[in-house]
Amino acid sequence: MTTPSNPFLEPSPLPYRLPLFGLVRTEHYREAIVAGMAEQRAEVEAIAADPTAPTFENTLVALERSGSLLRRVLPVFENASSSDANEAIDALDAELAPRLSAHRDAIRLDPRLFARIDALHEARDQLGLEPDQAYLLERVHREAVLAGAALGAEDRARLAALNERLSSLTTAFQQHLLADTNDLALHLTDEAELAGLDGGARSAAREAARSRGLPGWLITLVLPTGQPALASLERPDVRDRLFAASRARGCRGGAHDTRSTLLEIVRLRAERARLLGFADHASAITAGETAGAPGPVAALLAKLAAPAMRNVAREQAELAARAARNEEREPTASDWARLTEQVRAERHHLDLRDIRPYLELDRVLERGVFHAATLLYGLRFEERPELVGHHPDARIFEVFEEDGRPVGLYLLDAYTRDSKRGGAWMSSLVEQSDLDGTLPVVVNNLNIPKPAADEPTLLTFDETETLFHEFGHALHGLLARVRYPSQAGTNVYRDFVEFPSQVNELWMLRPEILEGYAVHHRTGEQMPQHLVDRLVAARGFNAGFGTAEYLAAAALDQAWHRLTPHDEVDDVAAFEREALAAAGLDHPLVPPRYSSTYFAHVFAGGYDAGYYSYVWSEVPGADAVEWFEEHGGATRENGERFRRMLLEPGGSVDPLEAYRAFRGRDADVGALLRSRGLVE
């Protein structure tokens, strides 16, 4: 039974169908999701049981129209469970995850529905389809086959059971990790232990402690291994404690240990891959991506690993020399970030702490991120404070074309909190679709420490880069102009989805953008040119470490997912050591960006066997950056070409063909090597 008061049951009356967040209660999610599943099952049953011959309209378009209630409620619930969870939300997530998995399988594994899709695919050359329709049919058929729709009844039943169990396990992994991450935050009560932290970092730590009712200061943990405070903290014992806390997530024993969960996930994924006819999970996943198979992925990782480790060796030698001059201990992994900043300051006369006063959040957003989108795409942004977001910290902006036509809504939820999972991401709350008559509503979630109410939010260099990166995803969602909802925005191959965001990072240091936002938050003075020059000159500094820690995580992901159902693993740490050694990426001072027990991307975040996607899509990303540089940078002409050929099509075209049309050739991996400083 449903109640009329449930705000999800009808399309929202708010602008752009922004969800009615002010009316949403936790019980509404369950009610609307259950009703939505029933509604879509009835719609799909009508399609599958249709006695008339399959047509594109009565099968593919009908499928695209189905599930409208679920499309209204699920993105909102998923955003709540990741950005503002509580016990009730967590319990509901755990309850619904297997039910939603069973619901999806009931549709994609329905043999009657697949028979209709398969018949259309067989006759595709005679259907007279337009390009986006032909691509939709091709991709729907391919994904159905890879999902197991062509299997026999017994195998389909086993597959559905595996999917249901895996959905429960990945939900459990995320919840355990968030709880352990919160528990391991470093609580400090002696102000002397904060030596090296600037005023903004101290204010955020004080606020984090206050929010938990604790005295002193609390340094909360971000998702990667490397914690930002390690670059500043002066006392080695405090750095060691913070680094140990980061590395301990998920492997301390007790209720929130993630090791048994991840081992079961790996085993069941391997079994599922074998059921689908693949050697391993990595093969099953890459078959549905632009990579096509694990071999090309391994080749790219290997191509980058050797030069990255050569750079690491040079960087380590510099750090050791610096430590010796400081009469400090032989460098450890917890010392790398701080010593790196000292070497950067010595070589480039640049201390990244000196630029924080010039990186105030509001100005970076409005005069940096938004300004770049105006220069390139003619977009205009207007804050709508009267609209209510999913959390009091969420800000809402209406986006317009240069001529005033509406584009969509952009939400920014910038601050970290105990109820938000780590990392930074973009989500679509409402997807653009001509079929549904909708314009996009997208949200960026970040995890910036929140200072006291009377203090400005000053960003680090990395946080500024992350904001530009995530806004690239937001642009992909905002600027999509497609017919069918399944092709909207970021609904592209996973190993291409990072491409627009990597290109958007380019604008952070472009002079025409930087001069607008790099202004001292108190004096209003422009960032001095000598700081700008040093920042640009140091752009590739420490690239060996940055590349190696990423590659180590990507190799680890591939190693876990190249296991077969017969491979026995019971020691997570030992497997990790062996996998990194085999990849040539085992270095005591350069741990993986994410170790297995807190690798949320692959054990809870949908990047399983796909963490390689970042560097894979960085190949065209770096190549496109060079194209912009060659053609004059952030001009409207360049932006329009990029928008029209690569952002607006969303998932309605083959991304490699689209890039080839944009560039006039395939992407050159040399651009990636140059951008990461991996060329001798």
CSV table of C-alpha atoms in Angstrom, one decimal, residues 1-11 20 23-35 69 72-73:
chain,number,residue,atom,x,y,z
A,1,MET,CA,0.0,0.0,0.0
A,2,THR,CA,1.2,3.5,-0.7
A,3,THR,CA,0.1,6.8,0.8
A,4,PRO,CA,-0.6,10.0,-1.2
A,5,SER,CA,1.8,11.9,1.1
A,6,ASN,CA,4.8,10.1,-0.3
A,7,PRO,CA,6.7,12.7,-2.4
A,8,PHE,CA,8.1,10.2,-4.8
A,9,LEU,CA,4.8,8.8,-6.1
A,10,GLU,CA,4.3,11.6,-8.6
A,11,PRO,CA,6.8,13.7,-10.6
A,20,LEU,CA,11.0,17.3,-2.7
A,23,LEU,CA,9.2,16.3,2.6
A,24,VAL,CA,11.2,13.1,2.3
A,25,ARG,CA,11.2,10.8,5.3
A,26,THR,CA,13.1,7.5,5.5
A,27,GLU,CA,10.0,5.4,5.3
A,28,HIS,CA,9.1,7.0,1.9
A,29,TYR,CA,12.1,5.4,0.3
A,30,ARG,CA,11.0,1.8,1.1
A,31,GLU,CA,7.5,2.4,0.1
A,32,ALA,CA,8.3,4.1,-3.2
A,33,ILE,CA,11.1,1.6,-4.1
A,34,VAL,CA,8.8,-1.4,-3.4
A,35,ALA,CA,6.0,0.2,-5.4
A,69,LEU,CA,8.9,5.7,-10.3
A,72,ARG,CA,12.6,9.1,-9.4
A,73,VAL,CA,13.4,7.5,-6.0
